[in-house]
PDB file of C-alpha atoms in Angstrom:
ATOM      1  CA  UNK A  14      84.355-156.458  85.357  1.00 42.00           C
ATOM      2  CA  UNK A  15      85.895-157.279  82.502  1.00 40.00           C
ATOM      3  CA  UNK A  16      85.862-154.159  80.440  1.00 36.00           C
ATOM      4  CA  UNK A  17      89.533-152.883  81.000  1.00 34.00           C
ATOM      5  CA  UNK A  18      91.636-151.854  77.967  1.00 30.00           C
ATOM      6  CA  UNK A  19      94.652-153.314  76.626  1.00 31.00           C
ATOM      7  CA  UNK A  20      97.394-150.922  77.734  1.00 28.00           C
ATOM      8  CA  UNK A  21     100.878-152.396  77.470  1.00 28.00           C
ATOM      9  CA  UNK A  22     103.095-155.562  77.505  1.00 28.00           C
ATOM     10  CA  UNK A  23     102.717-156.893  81.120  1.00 34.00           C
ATOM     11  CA  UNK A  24     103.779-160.351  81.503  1.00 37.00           C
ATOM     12  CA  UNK A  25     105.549-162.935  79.654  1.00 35.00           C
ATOM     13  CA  UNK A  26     103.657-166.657  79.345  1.00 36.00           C
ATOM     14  CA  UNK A  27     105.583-169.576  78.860  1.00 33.00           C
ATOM     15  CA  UNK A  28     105.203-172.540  76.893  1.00 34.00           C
ATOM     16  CA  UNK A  29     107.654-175.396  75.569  1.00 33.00           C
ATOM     17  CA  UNK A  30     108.844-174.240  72.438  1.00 34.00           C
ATOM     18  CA  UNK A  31     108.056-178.074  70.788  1.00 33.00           C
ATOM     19  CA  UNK A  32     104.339-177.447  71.560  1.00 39.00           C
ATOM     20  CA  UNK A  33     104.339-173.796  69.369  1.00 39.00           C
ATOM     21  CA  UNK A  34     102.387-174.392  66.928  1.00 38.00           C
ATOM     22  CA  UNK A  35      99.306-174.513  69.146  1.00 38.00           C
ATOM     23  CA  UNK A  36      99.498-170.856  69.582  1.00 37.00           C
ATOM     24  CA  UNK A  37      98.755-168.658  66.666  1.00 39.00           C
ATOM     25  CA  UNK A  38     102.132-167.435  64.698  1.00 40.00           C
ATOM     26  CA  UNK A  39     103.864-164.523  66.036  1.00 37.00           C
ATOM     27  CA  UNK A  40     105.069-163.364  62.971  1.00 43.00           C
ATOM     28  CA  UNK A  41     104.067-159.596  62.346  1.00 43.00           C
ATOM     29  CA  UNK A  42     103.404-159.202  65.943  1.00 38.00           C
ATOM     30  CA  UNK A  43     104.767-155.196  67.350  1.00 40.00           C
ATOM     31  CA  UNK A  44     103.843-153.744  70.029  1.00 40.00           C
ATOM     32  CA  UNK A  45     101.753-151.171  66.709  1.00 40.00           C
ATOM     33  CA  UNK A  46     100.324-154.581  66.274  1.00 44.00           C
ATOM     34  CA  UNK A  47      98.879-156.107  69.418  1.00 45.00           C
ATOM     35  CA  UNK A  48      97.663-160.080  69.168  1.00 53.00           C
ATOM     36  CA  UNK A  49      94.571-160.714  71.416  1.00 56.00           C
ATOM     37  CA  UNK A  50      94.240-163.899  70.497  1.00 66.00           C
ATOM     38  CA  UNK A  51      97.890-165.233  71.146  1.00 72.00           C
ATOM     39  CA  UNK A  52      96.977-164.061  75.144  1.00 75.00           C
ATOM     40  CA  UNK A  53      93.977-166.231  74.741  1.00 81.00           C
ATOM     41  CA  UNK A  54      96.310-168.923  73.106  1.00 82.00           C
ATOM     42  CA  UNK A  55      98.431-169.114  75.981  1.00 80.00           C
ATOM     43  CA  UNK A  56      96.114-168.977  78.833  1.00 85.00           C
ATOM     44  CA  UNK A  57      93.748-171.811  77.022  1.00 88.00           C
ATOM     45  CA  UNK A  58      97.022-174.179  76.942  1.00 87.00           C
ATOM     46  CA  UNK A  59      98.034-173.148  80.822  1.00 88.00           C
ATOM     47  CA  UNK A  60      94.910-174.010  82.014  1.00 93.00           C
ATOM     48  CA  UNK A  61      94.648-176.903  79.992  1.00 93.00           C
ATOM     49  CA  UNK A  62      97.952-178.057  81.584  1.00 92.00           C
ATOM     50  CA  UNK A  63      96.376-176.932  85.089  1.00 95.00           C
ATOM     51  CA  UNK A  64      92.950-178.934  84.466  1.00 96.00           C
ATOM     52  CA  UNK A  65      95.126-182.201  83.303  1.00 95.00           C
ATOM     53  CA  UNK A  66      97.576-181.974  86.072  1.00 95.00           C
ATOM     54  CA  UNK A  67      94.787-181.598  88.563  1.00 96.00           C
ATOM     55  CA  UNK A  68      92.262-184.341  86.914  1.00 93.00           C
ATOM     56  CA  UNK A  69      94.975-186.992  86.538  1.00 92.00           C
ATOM     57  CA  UNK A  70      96.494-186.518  90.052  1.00 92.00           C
ATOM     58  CA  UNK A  71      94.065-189.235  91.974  1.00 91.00           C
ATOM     59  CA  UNK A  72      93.453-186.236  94.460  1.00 94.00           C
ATOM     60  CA  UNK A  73      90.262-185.151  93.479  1.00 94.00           C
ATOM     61  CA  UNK A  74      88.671-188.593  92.293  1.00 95.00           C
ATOM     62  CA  UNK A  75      87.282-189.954  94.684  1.00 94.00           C
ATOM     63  CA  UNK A  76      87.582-186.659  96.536  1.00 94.00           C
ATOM     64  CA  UNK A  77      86.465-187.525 100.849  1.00 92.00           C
ATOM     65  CA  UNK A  78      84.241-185.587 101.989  1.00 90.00           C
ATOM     66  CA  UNK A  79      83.113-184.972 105.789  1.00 89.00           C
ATOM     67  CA  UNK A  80      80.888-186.297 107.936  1.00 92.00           C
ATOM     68  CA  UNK A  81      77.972-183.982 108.568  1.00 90.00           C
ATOM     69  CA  UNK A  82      74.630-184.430 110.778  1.00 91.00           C
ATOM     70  CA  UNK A  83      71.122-182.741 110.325  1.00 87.00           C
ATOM     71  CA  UNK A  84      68.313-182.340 112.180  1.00 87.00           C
ATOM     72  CA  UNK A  85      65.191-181.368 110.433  1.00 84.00           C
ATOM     73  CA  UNK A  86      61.368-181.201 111.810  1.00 81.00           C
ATOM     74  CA  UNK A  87      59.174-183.620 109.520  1.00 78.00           C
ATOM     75  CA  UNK A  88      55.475-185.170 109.798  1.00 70.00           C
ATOM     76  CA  UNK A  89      55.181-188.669 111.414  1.00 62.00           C
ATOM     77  CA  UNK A  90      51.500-188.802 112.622  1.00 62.00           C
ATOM     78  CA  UNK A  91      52.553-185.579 114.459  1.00 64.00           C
ATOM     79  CA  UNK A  92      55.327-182.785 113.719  1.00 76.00           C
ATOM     80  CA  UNK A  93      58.612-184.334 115.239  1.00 78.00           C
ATOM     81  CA  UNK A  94      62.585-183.475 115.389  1.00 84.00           C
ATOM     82  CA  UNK A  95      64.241-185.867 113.390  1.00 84.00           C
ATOM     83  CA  UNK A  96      67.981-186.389 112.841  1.00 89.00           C
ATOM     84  CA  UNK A  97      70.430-187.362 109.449  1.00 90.00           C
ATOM     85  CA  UNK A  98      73.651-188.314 110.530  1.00 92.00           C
ATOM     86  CA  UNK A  99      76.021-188.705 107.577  1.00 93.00           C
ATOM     87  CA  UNK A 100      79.338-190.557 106.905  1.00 94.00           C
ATOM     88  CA  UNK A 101      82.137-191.887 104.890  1.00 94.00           C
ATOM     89  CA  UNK A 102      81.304-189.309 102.571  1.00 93.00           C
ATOM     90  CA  UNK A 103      83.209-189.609  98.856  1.00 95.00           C
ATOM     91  CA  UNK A 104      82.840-187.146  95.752  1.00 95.00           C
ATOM     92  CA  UNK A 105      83.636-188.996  92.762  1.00 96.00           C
ATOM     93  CA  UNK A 106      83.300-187.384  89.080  1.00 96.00           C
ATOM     94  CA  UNK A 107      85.368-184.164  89.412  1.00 96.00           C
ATOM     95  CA  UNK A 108      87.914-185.292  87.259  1.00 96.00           C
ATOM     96  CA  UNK A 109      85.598-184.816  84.366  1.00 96.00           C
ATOM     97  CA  UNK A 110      86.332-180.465  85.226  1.00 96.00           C
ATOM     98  CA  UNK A 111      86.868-179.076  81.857  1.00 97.00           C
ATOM     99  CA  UNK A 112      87.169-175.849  79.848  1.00 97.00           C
ATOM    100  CA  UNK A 113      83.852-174.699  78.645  1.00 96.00           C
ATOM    101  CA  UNK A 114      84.847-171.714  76.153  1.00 94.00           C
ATOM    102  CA  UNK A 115      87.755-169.443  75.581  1.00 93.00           C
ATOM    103  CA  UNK A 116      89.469-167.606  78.683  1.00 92.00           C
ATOM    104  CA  UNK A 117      88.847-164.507  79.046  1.00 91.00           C
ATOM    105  CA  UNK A 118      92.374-162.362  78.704  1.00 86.00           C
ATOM    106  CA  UNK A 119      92.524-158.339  79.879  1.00 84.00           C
ATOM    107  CA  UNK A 120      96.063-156.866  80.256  1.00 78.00           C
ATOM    108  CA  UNK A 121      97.046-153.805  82.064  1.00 75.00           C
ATOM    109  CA  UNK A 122      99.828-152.414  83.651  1.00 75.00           C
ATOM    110  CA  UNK A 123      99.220-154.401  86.816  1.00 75.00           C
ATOM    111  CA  UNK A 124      99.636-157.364  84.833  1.00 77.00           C
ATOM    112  CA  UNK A 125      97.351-160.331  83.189  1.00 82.00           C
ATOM    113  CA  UNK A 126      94.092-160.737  84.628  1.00 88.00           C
ATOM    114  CA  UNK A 127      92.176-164.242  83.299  1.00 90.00           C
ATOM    115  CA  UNK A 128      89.168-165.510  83.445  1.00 95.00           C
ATOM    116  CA  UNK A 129      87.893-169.090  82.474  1.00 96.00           C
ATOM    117  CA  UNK A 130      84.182-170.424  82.717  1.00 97.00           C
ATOM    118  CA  UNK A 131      84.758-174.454  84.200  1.00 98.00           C
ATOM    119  CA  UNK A 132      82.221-177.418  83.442  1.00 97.00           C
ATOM    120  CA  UNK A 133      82.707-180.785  85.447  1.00 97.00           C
ATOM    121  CA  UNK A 134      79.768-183.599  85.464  1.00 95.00           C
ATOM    122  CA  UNK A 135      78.234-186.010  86.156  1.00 97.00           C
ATOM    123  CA  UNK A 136      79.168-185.825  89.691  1.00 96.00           C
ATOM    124  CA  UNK A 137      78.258-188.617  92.350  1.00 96.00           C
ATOM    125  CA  UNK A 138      78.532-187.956  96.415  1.00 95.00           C
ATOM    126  CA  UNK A 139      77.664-190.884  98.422  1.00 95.00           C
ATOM    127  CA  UNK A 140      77.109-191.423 101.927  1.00 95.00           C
ATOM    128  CA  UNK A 141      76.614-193.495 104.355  1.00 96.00           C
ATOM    129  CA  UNK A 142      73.707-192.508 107.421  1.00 94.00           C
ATOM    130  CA  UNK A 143      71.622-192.963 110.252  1.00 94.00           C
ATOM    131  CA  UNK A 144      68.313-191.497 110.836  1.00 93.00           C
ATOM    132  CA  UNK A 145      66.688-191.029 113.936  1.00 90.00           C
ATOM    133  CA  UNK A 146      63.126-190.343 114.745  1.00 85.00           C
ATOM    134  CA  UNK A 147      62.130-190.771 118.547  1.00 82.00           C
ATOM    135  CA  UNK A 148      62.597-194.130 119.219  1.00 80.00           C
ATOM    136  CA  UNK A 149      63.098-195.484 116.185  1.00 85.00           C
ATOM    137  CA  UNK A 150      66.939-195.308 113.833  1.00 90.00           C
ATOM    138  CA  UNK A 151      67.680-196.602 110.881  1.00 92.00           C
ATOM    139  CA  UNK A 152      71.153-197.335 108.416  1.00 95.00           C
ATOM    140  CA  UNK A 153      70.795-195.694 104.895  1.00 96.00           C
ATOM    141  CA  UNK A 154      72.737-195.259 102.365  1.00 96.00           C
ATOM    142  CA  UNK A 155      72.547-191.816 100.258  1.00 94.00           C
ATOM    143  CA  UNK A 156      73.459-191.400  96.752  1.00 96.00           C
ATOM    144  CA  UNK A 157      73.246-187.516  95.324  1.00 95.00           C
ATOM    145  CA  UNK A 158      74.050-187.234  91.481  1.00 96.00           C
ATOM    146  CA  UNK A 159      74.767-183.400  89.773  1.00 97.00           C
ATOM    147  CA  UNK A 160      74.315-183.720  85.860  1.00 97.00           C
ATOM    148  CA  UNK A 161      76.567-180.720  85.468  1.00 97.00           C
ATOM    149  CA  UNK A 162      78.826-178.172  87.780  1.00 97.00           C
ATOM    150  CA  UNK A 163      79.296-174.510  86.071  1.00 97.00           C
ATOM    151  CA  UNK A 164      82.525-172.961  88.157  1.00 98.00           C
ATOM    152  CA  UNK A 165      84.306-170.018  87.570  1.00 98.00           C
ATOM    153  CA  UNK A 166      87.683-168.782  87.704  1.00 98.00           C
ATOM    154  CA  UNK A 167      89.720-166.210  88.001  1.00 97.00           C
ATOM    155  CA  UNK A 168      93.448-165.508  88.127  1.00 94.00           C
ATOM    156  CA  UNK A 169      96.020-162.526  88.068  1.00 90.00           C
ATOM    157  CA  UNK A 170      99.819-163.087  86.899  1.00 84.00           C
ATOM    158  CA  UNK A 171     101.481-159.720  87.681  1.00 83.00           C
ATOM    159  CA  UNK A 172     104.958-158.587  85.908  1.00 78.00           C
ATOM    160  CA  UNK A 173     107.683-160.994  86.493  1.00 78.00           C
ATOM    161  CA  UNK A 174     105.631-163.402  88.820  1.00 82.00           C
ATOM    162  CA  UNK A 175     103.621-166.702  88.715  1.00 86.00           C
ATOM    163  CA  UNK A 176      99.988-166.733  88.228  1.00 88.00           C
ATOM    164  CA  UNK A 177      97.934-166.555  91.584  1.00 93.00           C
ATOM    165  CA  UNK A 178      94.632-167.669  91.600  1.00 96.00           C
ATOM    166  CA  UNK A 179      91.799-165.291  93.160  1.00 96.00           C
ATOM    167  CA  UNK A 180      88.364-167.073  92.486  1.00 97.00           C
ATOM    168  CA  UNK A 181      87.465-170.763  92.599  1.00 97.00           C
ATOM    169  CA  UNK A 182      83.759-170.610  93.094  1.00 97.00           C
ATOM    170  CA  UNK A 183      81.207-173.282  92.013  1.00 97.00           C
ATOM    171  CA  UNK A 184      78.082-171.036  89.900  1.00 95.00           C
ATOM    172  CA  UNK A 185      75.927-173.681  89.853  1.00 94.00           C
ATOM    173  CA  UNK A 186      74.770-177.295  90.187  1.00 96.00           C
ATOM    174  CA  UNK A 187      72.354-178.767  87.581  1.00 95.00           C
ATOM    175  CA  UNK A 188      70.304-181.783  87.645  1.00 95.00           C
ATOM    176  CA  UNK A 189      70.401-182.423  91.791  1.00 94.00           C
ATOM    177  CA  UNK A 190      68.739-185.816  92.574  1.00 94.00           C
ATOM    178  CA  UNK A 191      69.043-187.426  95.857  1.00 93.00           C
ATOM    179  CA  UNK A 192      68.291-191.321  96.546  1.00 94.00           C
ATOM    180  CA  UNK A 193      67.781-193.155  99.352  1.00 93.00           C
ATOM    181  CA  UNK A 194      68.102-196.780 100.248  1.00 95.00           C
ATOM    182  CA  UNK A 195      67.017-198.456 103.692  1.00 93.00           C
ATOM    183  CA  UNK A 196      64.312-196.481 105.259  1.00 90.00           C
ATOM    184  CA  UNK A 197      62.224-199.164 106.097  1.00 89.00           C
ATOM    185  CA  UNK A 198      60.106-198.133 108.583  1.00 83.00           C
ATOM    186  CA  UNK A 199      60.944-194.837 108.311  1.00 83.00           C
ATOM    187  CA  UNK A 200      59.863-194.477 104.638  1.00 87.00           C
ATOM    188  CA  UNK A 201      57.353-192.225 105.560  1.00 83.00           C
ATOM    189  CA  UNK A 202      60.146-189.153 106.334  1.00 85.00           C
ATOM    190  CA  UNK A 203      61.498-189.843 102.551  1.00 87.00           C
ATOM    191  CA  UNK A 204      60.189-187.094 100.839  1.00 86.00           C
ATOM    192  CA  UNK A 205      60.801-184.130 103.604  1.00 87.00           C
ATOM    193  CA  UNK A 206      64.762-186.072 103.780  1.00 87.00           C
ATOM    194  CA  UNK A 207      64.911-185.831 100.609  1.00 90.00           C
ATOM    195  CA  UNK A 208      64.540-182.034 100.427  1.00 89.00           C
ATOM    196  CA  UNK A 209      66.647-181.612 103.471  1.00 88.00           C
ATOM    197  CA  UNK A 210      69.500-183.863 101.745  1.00 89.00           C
ATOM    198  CA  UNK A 211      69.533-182.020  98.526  1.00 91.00           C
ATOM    199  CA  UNK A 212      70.502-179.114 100.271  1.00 90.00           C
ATOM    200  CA  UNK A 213      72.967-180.747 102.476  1.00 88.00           C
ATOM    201  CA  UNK A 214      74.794-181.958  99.453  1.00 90.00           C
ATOM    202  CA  UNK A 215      74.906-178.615  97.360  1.00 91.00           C
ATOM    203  CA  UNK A 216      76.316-177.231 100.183  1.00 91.00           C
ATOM    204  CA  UNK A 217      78.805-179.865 101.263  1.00 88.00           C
ATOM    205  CA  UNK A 218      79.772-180.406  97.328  1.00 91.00           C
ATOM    206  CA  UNK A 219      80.357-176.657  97.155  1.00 93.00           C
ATOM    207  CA  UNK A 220      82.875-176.719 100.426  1.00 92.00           C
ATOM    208  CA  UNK A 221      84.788-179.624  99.039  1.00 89.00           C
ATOM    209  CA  UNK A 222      85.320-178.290  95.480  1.00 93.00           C
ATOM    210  CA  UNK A 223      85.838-174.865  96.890  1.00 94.00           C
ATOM    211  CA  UNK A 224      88.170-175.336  99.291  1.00 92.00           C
ATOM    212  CA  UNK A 225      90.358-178.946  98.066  1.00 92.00           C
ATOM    213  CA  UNK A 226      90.120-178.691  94.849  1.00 95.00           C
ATOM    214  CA  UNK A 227      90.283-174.679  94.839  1.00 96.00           C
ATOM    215  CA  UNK A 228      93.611-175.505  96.761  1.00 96.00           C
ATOM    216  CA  UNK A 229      95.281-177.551  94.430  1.00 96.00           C
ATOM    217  CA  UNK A 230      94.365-176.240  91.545  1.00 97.00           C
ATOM    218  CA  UNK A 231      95.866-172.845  92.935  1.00 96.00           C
ATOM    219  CA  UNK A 232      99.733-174.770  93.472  1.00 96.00           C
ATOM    220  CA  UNK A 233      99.333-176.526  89.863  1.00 94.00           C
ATOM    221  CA  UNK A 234      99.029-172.809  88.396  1.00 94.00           C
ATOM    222  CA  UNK A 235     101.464-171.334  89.864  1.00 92.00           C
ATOM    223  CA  UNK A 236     103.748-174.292  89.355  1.00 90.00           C
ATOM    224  CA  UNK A 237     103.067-174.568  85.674  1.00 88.00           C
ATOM    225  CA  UNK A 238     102.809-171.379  84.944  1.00 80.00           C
ATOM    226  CA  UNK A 239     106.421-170.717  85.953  1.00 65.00           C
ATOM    227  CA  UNK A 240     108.084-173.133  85.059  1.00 49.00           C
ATOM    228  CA  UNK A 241     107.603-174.582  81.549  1.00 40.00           C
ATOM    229  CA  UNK A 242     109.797-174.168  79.697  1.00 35.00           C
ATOM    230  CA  UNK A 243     110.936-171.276  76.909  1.00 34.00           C
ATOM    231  CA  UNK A 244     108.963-168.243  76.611  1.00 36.00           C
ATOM    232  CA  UNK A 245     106.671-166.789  74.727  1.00 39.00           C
ATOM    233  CA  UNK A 246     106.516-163.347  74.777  1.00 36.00           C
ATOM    234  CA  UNK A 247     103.033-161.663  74.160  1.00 39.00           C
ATOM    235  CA  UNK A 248     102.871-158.248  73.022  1.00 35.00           C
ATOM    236  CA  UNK A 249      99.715-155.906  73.335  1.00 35.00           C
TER     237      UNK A 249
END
């Protein structure tokens, strides 16, 4: 995906003109000369700018998350329908998301296409429940930790326009371990909830990050990325 050549000057990055000497000089650099690594300069620091704006806003952490109820067939001295009911969901941690390498820079005559590899952990979602089984129901409360989240992005900043985001999408969630306090009497449908519950909150941690954070992080790049100030101009 990744393998397009370097064809021509495409798009001009910006970055205030007191913060310059975090990019490499531009000294010697013609368009007989191109400067790969002055694109990846300037897309690290915008999406470092993106990832701080977006960490430090209090939007994210604690992010809500919604209420969600399972039902799930389990062994309690015969096969029975059981049901999770889960609320006051909250996802704290994700303002830990960070860079984990370079971005990856390709530009074309369609304009800048980027690429950056995202790392965010350890990540806590916590619930409260109720579980039902036949007669019986019972108030729980759910933790679910995630040593590490691996997302990726992706992003296109065409001639003369702001970046616009394409791809928010988490990879992969490491470390998944779900506890739960309060069974009781119900202690003996721990181990099948358990297994039920770990998926529940891979899926409902994807949705959140996917589609909240996904969304702000998609007005703080275009915002950024158009409007601070000076230029510098990038030629390939």
């Amino acid at each position: 995906m990744w393998s397009l050549s370097v064809i021509s000057l495409c798009c001009v990055f910006v970055a205030a003109t007191a913060q310059s000497s975090l990019y490499p000089s531009l000294e010697g650099v013609t368009e007989a000369t191109p400067a790969p690594g002055l694109y990846t300069a300037v897309v690290n620091y915008l999406f470092d700018q993106v990832l701080k704006t977006v960490s430090q806003s209090g939007a994210i952490d604690p992010l809500t998350v919604p209420n969600t109820t399972r039902r799930f067939e389990t062994k309690f001295i015969v096969k029975v329908q059981a049901e999770a009911g889960l609320y006051s969901g909250r996802l704290t941690g994700l303002s830990t998301m960070h860079r984990t390498g370079d971005c990856h820079v390709k530009v074309g005559m369609g304009g800048v296409e980027m690429l950056v590899n995202l790392g965010a952990g350890p990540v806590r979602a916590t619930y409260r429940g109720e579980v039902r089984l036949m007669a019986f129901s019972q108030d729980v409360t759910i933790d679910c930790d995630v040593n590490n989240m691996q997302i990726i992005v992706e992003a296109v900043q065409a001639p003369n326009a702001k970046p616009e985001l394409r791809k928010f999408s988490v990879q992969k969630l490491q470390g998944v371990r779900v506890a739960i306090d309060g069974l009781g009497a119900l202690g003996g449908v721990a181990n099948t909830l358990s297994v039920v519950l770990t998926t529940v909150f891979e899926e409902e941690i994807r949705r959140a990050v996917e589609e909240s954070v996904r969304t702000l992080f998609s007005e703080k790049l275009a915002e950024l990325g158009g409007t601070i100030p000076a230029t510098l101009v990038a030629l390939g």
